[in-house]
Coordinates of C-alpha atoms in Angstrom, one line a residue:
X1 CA 82.4 -39.4 -53.3
X2 CA 82.2 -35.6 -52.9
X3 CA 79.7 -35.4 -55.7
X4 CA 77.5 -38.0 -54.0
X5 CA 77.5 -36.0 -50.8
X6 CA 76.6 -32.9 -52.7
X7 CA 73.7 -34.7 -54.4
X8 CA 72.5 -35.9 -51.0
X9 CA 72.6 -32.4 -49.6
X10 CA 70.6 -31.1 -52.6
X11 CA 67.9 -33.8 -52.1
X12 CA 67.8 -33.0 -48.3
X13 CA 67.5 -29.3 -49.1
X14 CA 64.5 -29.8 -51.4
X15 CA 62.8 -32.0 -48.8
X16 CA 63.6 -29.4 -46.1
X17 CA 62.0 -26.6 -48.2
X18 CA 58.9 -28.6 -48.9
X19 CA 58.5 -29.6 -45.2
X20 CA 59.0 -26.0 -44.2
X21 CA 56.3 -24.9 -46.6
X22 CA 53.9 -27.5 -45.2
X23 CA 54.5 -26.4 -41.6
X24 CA 54.2 -22.7 -42.4
X25 CA 51.0 -23.4 -44.3
X26 CA 49.5 -25.2 -41.2
X27 CA 50.6 -22.5 -38.8
X28 CA 49.7 -19.3 -40.7
X29 CA 46.9 -20.2 -43.2
X30 CA 44.0 -20.0 -40.6
X31 CA 45.1 -16.5 -39.5
X32 CA 45.3 -15.3 -43.1
X33 CA 41.8 -16.8 -43.8
X34 CA 40.4 -14.9 -40.9
X35 CA 41.8 -11.6 -42.1
X36 CA 40.6 -12.3 -45.7
X37 CA 37.0 -12.9 -44.4
X38 CA 37.1 -9.6 -42.5
X39 CA 38.2 -7.6 -45.5
X40 CA 35.7 -9.3 -47.7
X41 CA 32.9 -8.6 -45.2
X42 CA 33.9 -5.0 -45.1
X43 CA 33.6 -4.6 -48.8
X44 CA 30.3 -6.6 -48.8
X45 CA 28.8 -4.2 -46.2
X46 CA 29.6 -1.2 -48.4
X47 CA 28.3 -2.9 -51.5
X48 CA 25.0 -3.8 -49.7
X49 CA 24.5 -0.2 -48.5
X50 CA 25.1 1.0 -52.1
X51 CA 22.6 -1.5 -53.5
X52 CA 20.0 -0.7 -50.9
X53 CA 20.3 3.0 -51.6
X54 CA 20.2 2.8 -55.4
X55 CA 17.7 -0.1 -55.9
X56 CA 14.8 1.3 -57.9
X57 CA 16.8 4.3 -59.1
X58 CA 18.7 2.7 -61.9
X59 CA 19.8 4.7 -64.9
X60 CA 22.0 4.2 -67.9
X61 CA 25.1 4.6 -65.9
X62 CA 23.9 3.3 -62.6
X63 CA 22.9 -0.4 -62.6
X64 CA 23.6 -2.1 -59.3
X65 CA 24.2 -5.8 -59.3
X66 CA 21.4 -7.8 -57.8
X67 CA 22.1 -9.3 -54.4
X68 CA 20.0 -11.7 -52.3
X69 CA 22.0 -11.1 -49.1
X70 CA 20.4 -8.8 -46.5
X71 CA 22.3 -5.7 -45.5
X72 CA 24.9 -6.4 -42.8
X73 CA 26.2 -3.3 -41.2
X74 CA 27.3 -4.9 -37.9
X75 CA 31.0 -4.0 -37.5
X76 CA 31.3 -6.1 -34.3
X77 CA 32.2 -3.0 -32.3
X78 CA 31.6 -2.9 -28.6
X79 CA 29.8 0.3 -27.9
X80 CA 28.6 -0.2 -24.3
X81 CA 30.4 1.8 -21.7
X82 CA 32.8 3.4 -24.2
X83 CA 33.3 6.6 -22.3
X84 CA 33.7 4.9 -19.0
X85 CA 36.2 2.4 -20.3
X86 CA 38.2 4.5 -22.7
X87 CA 38.0 7.8 -20.9
X88 CA 37.1 9.5 -24.2
X89 CA 35.0 12.7 -24.6
X90 CA 31.3 12.2 -24.4
X91 CA 28.4 14.1 -26.0
X92 CA 25.1 14.6 -24.4
X93 CA 22.4 12.4 -26.0
X94 CA 20.0 15.3 -26.2
X95 CA 22.5 17.2 -28.5
X96 CA 22.8 14.5 -31.1
X97 CA 19.7 15.6 -33.2
X98 CA 21.3 19.1 -33.5
X99 CA 24.6 17.5 -34.5
X100 CA 22.8 15.3 -37.1
X101 CA 21.3 18.4 -38.7
X102 CA 24.8 19.8 -39.2
X103 CA 25.8 16.5 -40.8
X104 CA 22.8 16.6 -43.0
X105 CA 23.5 20.1 -44.1
X106 CA 27.1 19.1 -45.0
X107 CA 25.8 16.1 -46.9
X108 CA 23.3 18.2 -48.8
X109 CA 26.1 20.6 -49.8
X110 CA 28.2 17.6 -51.0
X111 CA 25.3 16.2 -53.0
X112 CA 24.6 19.6 -54.6
X113 CA 28.2 19.8 -55.8
X114 CA 28.0 16.2 -57.0
X115 CA 24.9 16.6 -59.2
X116 CA 25.7 20.1 -60.5
X117 CA 25.6 20.0 -64.3
X118 CA 25.2 16.2 -64.5
X119 CA 22.4 14.0 -65.7
X120 CA 23.9 10.8 -64.2
X121 CA 26.1 10.2 -61.2
X122 CA 28.4 7.1 -61.2
X123 CA 27.7 4.7 -58.4
X124 CA 31.2 4.9 -56.9
X125 CA 30.7 8.7 -56.3
X126 CA 27.4 8.4 -54.3
X127 CA 27.8 9.0 -50.6
X128 CA 26.2 5.9 -49.1
X129 CA 27.4 5.9 -45.5
X130 CA 28.1 8.3 -42.6
X131 CA 30.6 6.8 -40.2
X132 CA 31.8 7.6 -36.8
X133 CA 35.4 8.1 -36.0
X134 CA 35.5 4.6 -34.5
X135 CA 34.1 3.1 -37.7
X136 CA 36.6 5.0 -39.7
X137 CA 39.5 3.7 -37.6
X138 CA 38.1 0.2 -38.0
X139 CA 38.1 0.4 -41.8
X140 CA 41.6 1.9 -41.7
X141 CA 42.8 -0.8 -39.4
X142 CA 41.4 -3.5 -41.6
X143 CA 43.1 -2.1 -44.6
X144 CA 46.4 -1.9 -42.8
X145 CA 46.1 -5.4 -41.5
X146 CA 45.3 -6.8 -45.0
X147 CA 48.3 -5.0 -46.4
X148 CA 50.6 -6.4 -43.8
X149 CA 49.4 -9.9 -44.6
X150 CA 50.0 -9.6 -48.4
X151 CA 46.4 -9.0 -49.2
X152 CA 45.3 -6.0 -51.4
X153 CA 43.0 -3.9 -49.2
X154 CA 40.7 -3.5 -52.3
X155 CA 40.2 -7.3 -52.6
X156 CA 36.8 -8.8 -52.7
X157 CA 35.6 -12.4 -52.8
X158 CA 35.5 -12.3 -56.6
X159 CA 38.6 -10.2 -57.2
X160 CA 41.3 -10.7 -54.6
X161 CA 45.1 -11.3 -54.3
X162 CA 46.1 -14.9 -54.2
X163 CA 46.4 -16.4 -50.7
X164 CA 50.0 -15.9 -49.4
X165 CA 49.9 -18.9 -47.1
X166 CA 48.6 -21.5 -49.4
X167 CA 50.9 -24.6 -49.7
X168 CA 52.7 -23.5 -52.8
X169 CA 53.1 -19.9 -51.5
X170 CA 54.3 -21.2 -48.2
X171 CA 57.0 -23.3 -50.0
X172 CA 58.1 -20.2 -51.8
X173 CA 58.3 -18.3 -48.5
X174 CA 60.4 -21.1 -46.9
X175 CA 62.7 -20.9 -49.9
X176 CA 63.2 -17.1 -49.4
X177 CA 64.0 -17.8 -45.7
X178 CA 66.8 -20.2 -46.2
X179 CA 68.2 -18.3 -49.2
X180 CA 68.1 -15.1 -47.2
X181 CA 66.2 -13.2 -49.9
X182 CA 63.5 -12.1 -47.5
X183 CA 61.2 -9.9 -49.6
X184 CA 59.4 -8.7 -46.5
X185 CA 55.9 -8.6 -48.1
X186 CA 54.7 -11.3 -45.7
X187 CA 56.0 -12.6 -42.4
X188 CA 54.7 -15.1 -39.8
X189 CA 52.1 -13.4 -37.5
X190 CA 51.4 -16.3 -35.1
X191 CA 53.6 -17.1 -32.1
X192 CA 54.1 -20.7 -33.5
X193 CA 55.0 -19.4 -36.9
X194 CA 57.6 -16.9 -35.5
X195 CA 59.3 -19.6 -33.3
X196 CA 59.4 -22.1 -36.2
X197 CA 60.8 -19.5 -38.5
X198 CA 63.8 -18.8 -36.3
X199 CA 64.5 -22.6 -35.8
X200 CA 64.0 -23.3 -39.5
X201 CA 66.4 -20.5 -40.6
X202 CA 69.1 -21.6 -38.1
X203 CA 69.2 -25.0 -39.8
X204 CA 68.3 -24.1 -43.4
X205 CA 70.7 -21.2 -44.0
X206 CA 73.9 -23.2 -43.2
X207 CA 72.6 -26.1 -45.3
X208 CA 72.0 -23.8 -48.2
X209 CA 75.4 -22.2 -47.9
X210 CA 77.1 -25.7 -48.1
X211 CA 75.2 -26.5 -51.2
X212 CA 75.9 -23.1 -52.7
X213 CA 79.6 -23.5 -52.1
X214 CA 79.7 -27.1 -53.4
X215 CA 77.7 -26.4 -56.6
X216 CA 79.8 -23.3 -57.3
X217 CA 83.1 -25.3 -57.0
X218 CA 81.6 -28.1 -59.1
X219 CA 80.7 -25.7 -61.9
X220 CA 84.2 -24.1 -61.7
X221 CA 85.8 -27.6 -62.1
X222 CA 83.6 -28.3 -65.1
X223 CA 84.6 -25.1 -66.7
X224 CA 88.3 -25.7 -66.1
X225 CA 88.0 -29.3 -67.4
X226 CA 86.4 -28.1 -70.6
X227 CA 89.2 -25.5 -70.9
X228 CA 91.9 -28.1 -70.5
X229 CA 90.3 -30.4 -73.2
X230 CA 90.0 -27.5 -75.6
X231 CA 93.6 -26.6 -74.9
X232 CA 94.7 -30.2 -75.6
X233 CA 92.6 -30.5 -78.8
X234 CA 93.2 -27.0 -80.3
X235 CA 96.6 -26.2 -78.7
X236 CA 95.2 -22.8 -77.6
X237 CA 96.7 -20.8 -74.8
X238 CA 95.5 -21.9 -71.4
X239 CA 94.6 -18.4 -70.3
X240 CA 92.7 -17.7 -73.5
X241 CA 90.7 -21.0 -73.3
X242 CA 89.8 -20.2 -69.7
X243 CA 88.6 -16.7 -70.6
X244 CA 86.6 -18.1 -73.5
X245 CA 85.0 -20.8 -71.3
X246 CA 84.0 -18.3 -68.6
X247 CA 82.6 -15.9 -71.2
X248 CA 80.4 -18.7 -72.6
X249 CA 79.3 -19.7 -69.1
X250 CA 78.4 -16.1 -68.4
X251 CA 76.4 -15.7 -71.6
X252 CA 74.5 -18.9 -71.0
X253 CA 73.7 -18.0 -67.4
X254 CA 72.7 -14.5 -68.4
X255 CA 70.1 -15.9 -70.8
X256 CA 68.9 -18.7 -68.5
X257 CA 68.6 -16.8 -65.3
X258 CA 68.0 -13.2 -66.3
X259 CA 66.8 -12.5 -69.9
X260 CA 64.5 -15.5 -70.4
X261 CA 62.9 -15.5 -66.9
X262 CA 62.4 -11.7 -67.2
X263 CA 60.4 -12.2 -70.3
X264 CA 58.2 -14.9 -68.7
X265 CA 57.7 -12.8 -65.5
X266 CA 56.9 -9.7 -67.5
X267 CA 54.1 -11.6 -69.3
X268 CA 52.7 -13.2 -66.2
X269 CA 52.8 -10.2 -63.9
X270 CA 52.0 -7.4 -66.4
X271 CA 55.3 -5.7 -65.7
X272 CA 57.5 -3.9 -68.1
X273 CA 60.6 -5.8 -69.2
X274 CA 63.0 -3.4 -67.3
X275 CA 60.9 -3.9 -64.2
X276 CA 61.2 -7.6 -64.6
X277 CA 65.0 -7.4 -65.0
X278 CA 65.2 -5.3 -61.9
X279 CA 63.2 -7.9 -60.0
X280 CA 65.5 -10.7 -61.3
X281 CA 68.6 -9.0 -60.0
X282 CA 67.1 -7.8 -56.7
X283 CA 65.9 -11.4 -56.0
X284 CA 69.1 -13.3 -57.0
X285 CA 71.4 -10.9 -55.3
X286 CA 69.3 -11.5 -52.1
X287 CA 68.8 -7.8 -51.6
X288 CA 65.0 -8.5 -51.6
X289 CA 63.4 -5.0 -51.2
X290 CA 59.9 -6.5 -51.7
X291 CA 58.7 -3.7 -53.9
X292 CA 58.3 -6.2 -56.7
X293 CA 57.2 -9.7 -55.8
X294 CA 55.9 -12.3 -58.3
X295 CA 52.7 -14.2 -57.7
X296 CA 50.6 -11.7 -55.8
X297 CA 48.8 -9.6 -58.4
X298 CA 45.1 -9.0 -57.6
X299 CA 42.7 -10.8 -59.9
X300 CA 45.6 -12.8 -61.5
X301 CA 45.4 -16.6 -62.0
X302 CA 48.8 -18.2 -61.9
X303 CA 49.6 -21.6 -63.4
X304 CA 51.3 -24.3 -61.2
X305 CA 54.0 -24.6 -63.8
X306 CA 54.8 -20.9 -63.5
X307 CA 55.2 -21.2 -59.7
X308 CA 57.4 -24.3 -60.1
X309 CA 59.6 -22.5 -62.6
X310 CA 60.1 -19.6 -60.2
X311 CA 61.3 -22.0 -57.5
X312 CA 63.8 -23.7 -59.8
X313 CA 64.9 -20.3 -61.2
X314 CA 65.6 -18.9 -57.7
X315 CA 67.5 -21.9 -56.5
X316 CA 69.7 -22.2 -59.7
X317 CA 70.0 -18.5 -60.3
X318 CA 71.4 -17.9 -56.9
X319 CA 74.2 -20.4 -57.6
X320 CA 75.0 -18.7 -60.9
X321 CA 75.1 -15.2 -59.4
X322 CA 77.2 -16.4 -56.5
X323 CA 79.7 -18.0 -59.0
X324 CA 79.8 -14.7 -60.9
X325 CA 80.5 -12.7 -57.8
X326 CA 83.2 -15.1 -56.8
X327 CA 84.8 -14.8 -60.3
X328 CA 84.7 -11.0 -60.0
X329 CA 86.3 -11.2 -56.5
X330 CA 89.1 -13.4 -57.8
X331 CA 89.8 -11.0 -60.7
X332 CA 90.1 -8.1 -58.3
X333 CA 92.4 -10.2 -56.0
X334 CA 94.5 -11.1 -59.0
X335 CA 94.9 -7.4 -60.0
X336 CA 95.9 -6.6 -56.4
X337 CA 98.4 -9.4 -56.3
X338 CA 100.0 -8.3 -59.6
X339 CA 100.3 -4.7 -58.3
X340 CA 102.0 -6.0 -55.1
X341 CA 104.5 -8.0 -57.2
X342 CA 105.3 -5.0 -59.3
X343 CA 105.9 -2.9 -56.1
X344 CA 108.1 -5.6 -54.6
X345 CA 110.2 -5.8 -57.8
X346 CA 110.6 -2.0 -57.9
X347 CA 111.7 -2.0 -54.3
X348 CA 114.2 -4.8 -55.0
X349 CA 115.7 -3.1 -58.0
X350 CA 116.3 0.1 -56.0
X351 CA 117.9 -2.0 -53.3
X352 CA 120.2 -3.6 -55.9
X353 CA 121.2 -0.2 -57.3
X354 CA 121.9 1.1 -53.8
X355 CA 124.0 -1.9 -53.0
X356 CA 126.0 -1.6 -56.2
X357 CA 126.7 2.1 -55.4
X358 CA 127.9 1.1 -52.0
X359 CA 130.3 -1.5 -53.4
X360 CA 131.6 0.9 -56.0
X361 CA 132.3 3.6 -53.4
X362 CA 134.1 1.0 -51.2
X363 CA 136.3 -0.1 -54.2
X364 CA 137.1 3.5 -55.0
X365 CA 138.2 4.2 -51.4
X366 CA 140.4 1.1 -51.4
X367 CA 142.0 2.2 -54.7
X368 CA 142.7 5.7 -53.3
X369 CA 144.3 4.2 -50.2
X370 CA 146.5 1.9 -52.3
X371 CA 147.7 4.8 -54.5
X372 CA 148.4 6.9 -51.4
X373 CA 150.4 4.1 -49.9
X374 CA 152.5 3.6 -53.0
X375 CA 153.2 7.4 -53.2
X376 CA 154.4 7.4 -49.6
X377 CA 156.6 4.4 -50.1
X378 CA 158.2 5.9 -53.1
X379 CA 159.1 9.1 -51.3
X380 CA 160.7 7.1 -48.5
X381 CA 162.9 5.3 -50.9
X382 CA 164.1 8.5 -52.4
X383 CA 165.0 9.9 -49.0
X384 CA 166.9 6.7 -48.0
X385 CA 169.0 6.6 -51.3
X386 CA 169.8 10.1 -52.3
X387 CA 171.5 10.7 -55.6
X388 CA 175.3 11.1 -55.4

């Protein structure tokens, strides 16, 4: 009956994670799409300026890609009444031509340094834009906003990080919420998403802890049952059989949840094998720094089977690592219990010795009193019956 309840909790947990992913996708995907469009437009504006500047001046190392789109340099910045509204410093309009001469002189100096001793200048090194401080802040703000939403700021429409709030990615996020991994590379940014995340975690975390405890106990029972059967069949020592069973379980879990997944992740993410092993442990121990997160490499196409494997690996691997930590805790508690028993026995032995010493001293005193009494009685007799 207990196993049926556990199976029911597991099914409910899977449904809960999928439903959570669906809700997070609905609440957050539109905001992510807006930010992705802004970042893509920012890169497109710079590309258009480069193409307009270099068109007709191609060389062996400078061949801009053709573009049919008209240049779009509108940054949607409100410029009217800036000084009055912001209270910022103003510059007289009549002084702008003189200021632009200084900008041109600075640009001429930069170009002179750029072309010195060269026959060809790479496209990425050509200064194609002069921006105001407001434009500069805008670009920096867009890059920061993209990074906070899990998007590589260098992403373009043709080469970008995978969407972090697609349905599959949102399911992965909901799983990290209820398992308390919390990588931190993305988080809800809408009011609805934040409110739902709090409610979702309050229900999902206790549900996951119940499953974690139940599955851990079930695996422990299976190991002990196998140990008893091996003891009955082979007549081995019970402690030795238990140690062997736990060692085999540890070896299988190490291969299934660390060594093998680390190899797959290393190949899919272009990480080194030690980096993948580091990611495995940080994830399964629920530390979740977020410095390594699978499934978000720019320009990388991920298979659906790979994402599904990651979900199963996280859910099962957390159970294995929790069981391993519980086994280590029991071992430490057993050592502490044995030390306490030794100390108790030592204290008891000293008490026994002390008690024996007390009894011996008491017996000696009684013997001395008896001898003294006999001596006194003998002398009395001699005095009463003197020799004639």
